[in-house]
Amino acid sequence: MASRGTSIGGNRAGGVPTASTGAAAVFSAPTGHPDSRGGRRLILALGLGAMVVSMMQTLVVPVLGIVQRDLHASASAVSWLTTATLLSAAVSTPLLSRVGDQYGRRPVLLGVLAVTSVGSVLAALSDSLPLLITGRALQGVATAVFPLGPPRRRQPLPTARLRPYSRPGR
């Protein structure tokens, strides 16, 4: 049985093959990593989150006419619901990705989810167009989960699960 953090081939580099162990070495996950169920739950949660964010970006388009009628606003004013969301996403995604690289992806990802939640509550409870546009702009920050999520998804999985079809000699 392999000791803590070692592969069966004797590599102490956390499952990364070296010249001494070869590319065909069998890996074990370093201690402290979640089991395969934990990794699957993380991938499921991030996938579901990405799907919700994608839907949140475009879900308002079919109801623009209803919002225009209910809030007695012009078509150009109501179009700011989608514009604010996309503009917020375009600005916040690269900025928050960089902040995630500097200060850690997990706290930034949790912050993004908190801002998105505040935006969702604000948009749901608003009775005026400016508050609704502000809520939608806050929801646009959620697009930052795309660059923050995949590196987070790769962290807890053992190397053997990430590269199951490595070619010999690589």
mmCIF file of C-alpha atoms in Angstrom:
data_model
loop_
_atom_site.group_PDB
_atom_site.id
_atom_site.type_symbol
_atom_site.label_atom_id
_atom_site.label_comp_id
_atom_site.label_asym_id
_atom_site.label_seq_id
_atom_site.Cartn_x
_atom_site.Cartn_y
_atom_site.Cartn_z
ATOM 1 C CA MET A 1 0.000 0.000 0.000
ATOM 2 C CA ALA A 2 1.331 3.438 -0.883
ATOM 3 C CA SER A 3 2.173 5.815 1.904
ATOM 4 C CA ARG A 4 0.752 9.303 2.281
ATOM 5 C CA GLY A 5 1.142 11.286 -0.949
ATOM 6 C CA THR A 6 3.108 8.627 -2.828
ATOM 7 C CA SER A 7 2.241 6.698 -5.888
ATOM 8 C CA ILE A 8 2.733 2.981 -6.099
ATOM 9 C CA GLY A 9 5.788 3.616 -8.296
ATOM 10 C CA GLY A 10 7.516 5.417 -5.394
ATOM 11 C CA ASN A 11 6.978 8.953 -6.683
ATOM 12 C CA ARG A 12 6.573 11.522 -3.887
ATOM 13 C CA ALA A 13 5.485 14.328 -6.239
ATOM 14 C CA GLY A 14 1.778 13.853 -5.554
ATOM 15 C CA GLY A 15 0.984 11.540 -8.441
ATOM 16 C CA VAL A 16 2.942 13.231 -11.238
ATOM 17 C CA PRO A 17 5.075 10.733 -13.189
ATOM 18 C CA THR A 18 8.818 11.305 -13.317
ATOM 19 C CA ALA A 19 11.555 9.707 -15.363
ATOM 20 C CA SER A 20 12.108 7.133 -12.605
ATOM 21 C CA THR A 21 8.472 5.999 -12.412
ATOM 22 C CA GLY A 22 7.521 6.303 -16.084
ATOM 23 C CA ALA A 23 4.268 7.485 -17.633
ATOM 24 C CA ALA A 24 2.544 4.141 -17.130
ATOM 25 C CA ALA A 25 2.810 4.258 -13.306
ATOM 26 C CA VAL A 26 -0.346 3.678 -11.304
ATOM 27 C CA PHE A 27 -1.293 6.640 -9.148
ATOM 28 C CA SER A 28 -3.002 6.975 -5.820
ATOM 29 C CA ALA A 29 -4.641 10.155 -4.641
ATOM 30 C CA PRO A 30 -2.728 12.100 -2.036
ATOM 31 C CA THR A 31 -4.307 12.054 1.399
ATOM 32 C CA GLY A 32 -6.695 14.924 1.964
ATOM 33 C CA HIS A 33 -8.318 14.718 -1.463
ATOM 34 C CA PRO A 34 -11.988 13.776 -1.544
ATOM 35 C CA ASP A 35 -12.906 10.346 -2.760
ATOM 36 C CA SER A 36 -14.418 9.858 -6.189
ATOM 37 C CA ARG A 37 -17.923 10.594 -4.847
ATOM 38 C CA GLY A 38 -16.739 13.962 -3.525
ATOM 39 C CA GLY A 39 -15.126 14.756 -6.851
ATOM 40 C CA ARG A 40 -18.286 13.783 -8.682
ATOM 41 C CA ARG A 41 -20.389 15.954 -6.387
ATOM 42 C CA LEU A 42 -18.088 18.903 -7.023
ATOM 43 C CA ILE A 43 -18.255 18.416 -10.792
ATOM 44 C CA LEU A 44 -22.049 18.072 -10.581
ATOM 45 C CA ALA A 45 -22.363 21.255 -8.496
ATOM 46 C CA LEU A 46 -20.091 23.264 -10.813
ATOM 47 C CA GLY A 47 -21.868 21.937 -13.894
ATOM 48 C CA LEU A 48 -25.268 22.798 -12.446
ATOM 49 C CA GLY A 49 -23.991 26.244 -11.492
ATOM 50 C CA ALA A 50 -22.668 26.852 -15.007
ATOM 51 C CA MET A 51 -26.010 25.783 -16.468
ATOM 52 C CA VAL A 52 -27.928 28.119 -14.152
ATOM 53 C CA VAL A 53 -25.608 31.024 -15.003
ATOM 54 C CA SER A 54 -26.064 30.369 -18.718
ATOM 55 C CA MET A 55 -29.826 30.297 -18.356
ATOM 56 C CA MET A 56 -29.814 33.401 -16.153
ATOM 57 C CA GLN A 57 -28.105 35.394 -18.912
ATOM 58 C CA THR A 58 -30.827 34.768 -21.499
ATOM 59 C CA LEU A 59 -33.931 33.950 -19.483
ATOM 60 C CA VAL A 60 -35.053 37.577 -19.354
ATOM 61 C CA VAL A 61 -35.263 37.973 -23.149
ATOM 62 C CA PRO A 62 -38.716 36.348 -23.607
ATOM 63 C CA VAL A 63 -40.258 38.491 -20.840
ATOM 64 C CA LEU A 64 -38.956 41.889 -21.981
ATOM 65 C CA GLY A 65 -42.376 42.776 -23.423
ATOM 66 C CA ILE A 66 -44.123 41.877 -20.165
ATOM 67 C CA VAL A 67 -41.632 43.918 -18.137
ATOM 68 C CA GLN A 68 -42.137 46.839 -20.525
ATOM 69 C CA ARG A 69 -45.906 46.661 -20.091
ATOM 70 C CA ASP A 70 -45.878 46.167 -16.303
ATOM 71 C CA LEU A 71 -43.306 48.871 -15.545
ATOM 72 C CA HIS A 72 -44.657 51.303 -18.184
ATOM 73 C CA ALA A 73 -41.230 51.686 -19.756
ATOM 74 C CA SER A 74 -40.005 52.157 -23.300
ATOM 75 C CA ALA A 75 -38.477 49.347 -25.332
ATOM 76 C CA SER A 76 -35.079 51.019 -25.270
ATOM 77 C CA ALA A 77 -35.189 51.343 -21.474
ATOM 78 C CA VAL A 78 -36.174 47.698 -21.011
ATOM 79 C CA SER A 79 -33.406 46.559 -23.360
ATOM 80 C CA TRP A 80 -30.975 47.698 -20.654
ATOM 81 C CA LEU A 81 -31.946 44.560 -18.723
ATOM 82 C CA THR A 82 -29.937 42.431 -21.139
ATOM 83 C CA THR A 83 -27.340 45.103 -21.871
ATOM 84 C CA ALA A 84 -26.509 45.624 -18.180
ATOM 85 C CA THR A 85 -26.155 41.889 -17.627
ATOM 86 C CA LEU A 86 -23.856 41.356 -20.591
ATOM 87 C CA LEU A 87 -21.823 44.505 -19.895
ATOM 88 C CA SER A 88 -21.355 43.477 -16.269
ATOM 89 C CA ALA A 89 -20.303 40.001 -17.394
ATOM 90 C CA ALA A 90 -17.819 41.368 -19.925
ATOM 91 C CA VAL A 91 -16.170 43.591 -17.327
ATOM 92 C CA SER A 92 -16.263 41.329 -14.272
ATOM 93 C CA THR A 93 -15.183 38.021 -15.830
ATOM 94 C CA PRO A 94 -11.554 38.921 -16.657
ATOM 95 C CA LEU A 95 -11.180 41.049 -13.531
ATOM 96 C CA LEU A 96 -12.466 38.399 -11.152
ATOM 97 C CA SER A 97 -10.484 35.711 -12.946
ATOM 98 C CA ARG A 98 -7.319 37.692 -12.267
ATOM 99 C CA VAL A 99 -8.331 38.287 -8.643
ATOM 100 C CA GLY A 100 -8.989 34.544 -8.323
ATOM 101 C CA ASP A 101 -5.491 33.812 -9.617
ATOM 102 C CA GLN A 102 -3.962 36.186 -7.074
ATOM 103 C CA TYR A 103 -6.005 35.512 -3.936
ATOM 104 C CA GLY A 104 -7.412 32.040 -4.491
ATOM 105 C CA ARG A 105 -10.287 30.796 -6.583
ATOM 106 C CA ARG A 106 -12.481 29.494 -3.782
ATOM 107 C CA PRO A 107 -13.015 32.803 -1.910
ATOM 108 C CA VAL A 108 -13.554 34.670 -5.169
ATOM 109 C CA LEU A 109 -15.989 32.010 -6.391
ATOM 110 C CA LEU A 110 -17.926 32.242 -3.130
ATOM 111 C CA GLY A 111 -17.943 36.042 -3.422
ATOM 112 C CA VAL A 112 -19.262 35.819 -6.981
ATOM 113 C CA LEU A 113 -22.044 33.528 -5.831
ATOM 114 C CA ALA A 114 -22.902 35.925 -2.997
ATOM 115 C CA VAL A 115 -23.073 38.920 -5.373
ATOM 116 C CA THR A 116 -25.223 36.870 -7.748
ATOM 117 C CA SER A 117 -27.574 35.948 -4.915
ATOM 118 C CA VAL A 118 -27.908 39.594 -3.861
ATOM 119 C CA GLY A 119 -28.607 40.540 -7.479
ATOM 120 C CA SER A 120 -31.238 37.818 -7.781
ATOM 121 C CA VAL A 121 -33.017 38.935 -4.609
ATOM 122 C CA LEU A 122 -32.860 42.581 -5.693
ATOM 123 C CA ALA A 123 -34.236 41.752 -9.138
ATOM 124 C CA ALA A 124 -37.003 39.580 -7.676
ATOM 125 C CA LEU A 125 -38.130 42.220 -5.178
ATOM 126 C CA SER A 126 -37.758 45.310 -7.373
ATOM 127 C CA ASP A 127 -40.773 47.262 -8.517
ATOM 128 C CA SER A 128 -38.936 49.821 -10.637
ATOM 129 C CA LEU A 129 -36.821 49.540 -13.753
ATOM 130 C CA PRO A 130 -33.623 51.065 -12.274
ATOM 131 C CA LEU A 131 -33.619 48.553 -9.397
ATOM 132 C CA LEU A 132 -34.325 45.721 -11.812
ATOM 133 C CA ILE A 133 -31.437 46.819 -14.061
ATOM 134 C CA THR A 134 -29.153 47.025 -11.004
ATOM 135 C CA GLY A 135 -30.166 43.509 -9.964
ATOM 136 C CA ARG A 136 -29.528 42.202 -13.471
ATOM 137 C CA ALA A 137 -26.107 43.895 -13.530
ATOM 138 C CA LEU A 138 -25.229 42.154 -10.266
ATOM 139 C CA GLN A 139 -26.417 38.872 -11.765
ATOM 140 C CA GLY A 140 -24.056 39.424 -14.702
ATOM 141 C CA VAL A 141 -21.111 39.009 -12.322
ATOM 142 C CA ALA A 142 -22.080 35.316 -12.176
ATOM 143 C CA THR A 143 -20.406 34.757 -15.541
ATOM 144 C CA ALA A 144 -17.090 34.768 -13.678
ATOM 145 C CA VAL A 145 -17.833 31.187 -12.558
ATOM 146 C CA PHE A 146 -16.703 29.985 -15.994
ATOM 147 C CA PRO A 147 -12.999 30.836 -15.615
ATOM 148 C CA LEU A 148 -13.042 30.226 -11.849
ATOM 149 C CA GLY A 149 -14.818 26.870 -11.924
ATOM 150 C CA PRO A 150 -12.758 24.562 -14.173
ATOM 151 C CA PRO A 151 -9.425 25.027 -12.346
ATOM 152 C CA ARG A 152 -11.280 24.479 -9.072
ATOM 153 C CA ARG A 153 -12.831 21.339 -10.521
ATOM 154 C CA ARG A 154 -9.410 19.887 -11.385
ATOM 155 C CA GLN A 155 -7.822 20.447 -7.967
ATOM 156 C CA PRO A 156 -9.286 17.622 -5.869
ATOM 157 C CA LEU A 157 -9.092 14.923 -8.525
ATOM 158 C CA PRO A 158 -6.066 12.630 -8.710
ATOM 159 C CA THR A 159 -3.850 12.928 -11.771
ATOM 160 C CA ALA A 160 -4.806 9.441 -12.937
ATOM 161 C CA ARG A 161 -8.429 10.574 -13.304
ATOM 162 C CA LEU A 162 -7.458 13.707 -15.236
ATOM 163 C CA ARG A 163 -5.383 11.953 -17.893
ATOM 164 C CA PRO A 164 -6.789 8.457 -18.348
ATOM 165 C CA TYR A 165 -5.519 8.069 -21.916
ATOM 166 C CA SER A 166 -1.919 9.261 -21.752
ATOM 167 C CA ARG A 167 0.299 8.001 -24.536
ATOM 168 C CA PRO A 168 3.441 6.059 -23.642
ATOM 169 C CA GLY A 169 6.579 8.140 -23.679
ATOM 170 C CA ARG A 170 4.834 11.435 -22.820
#
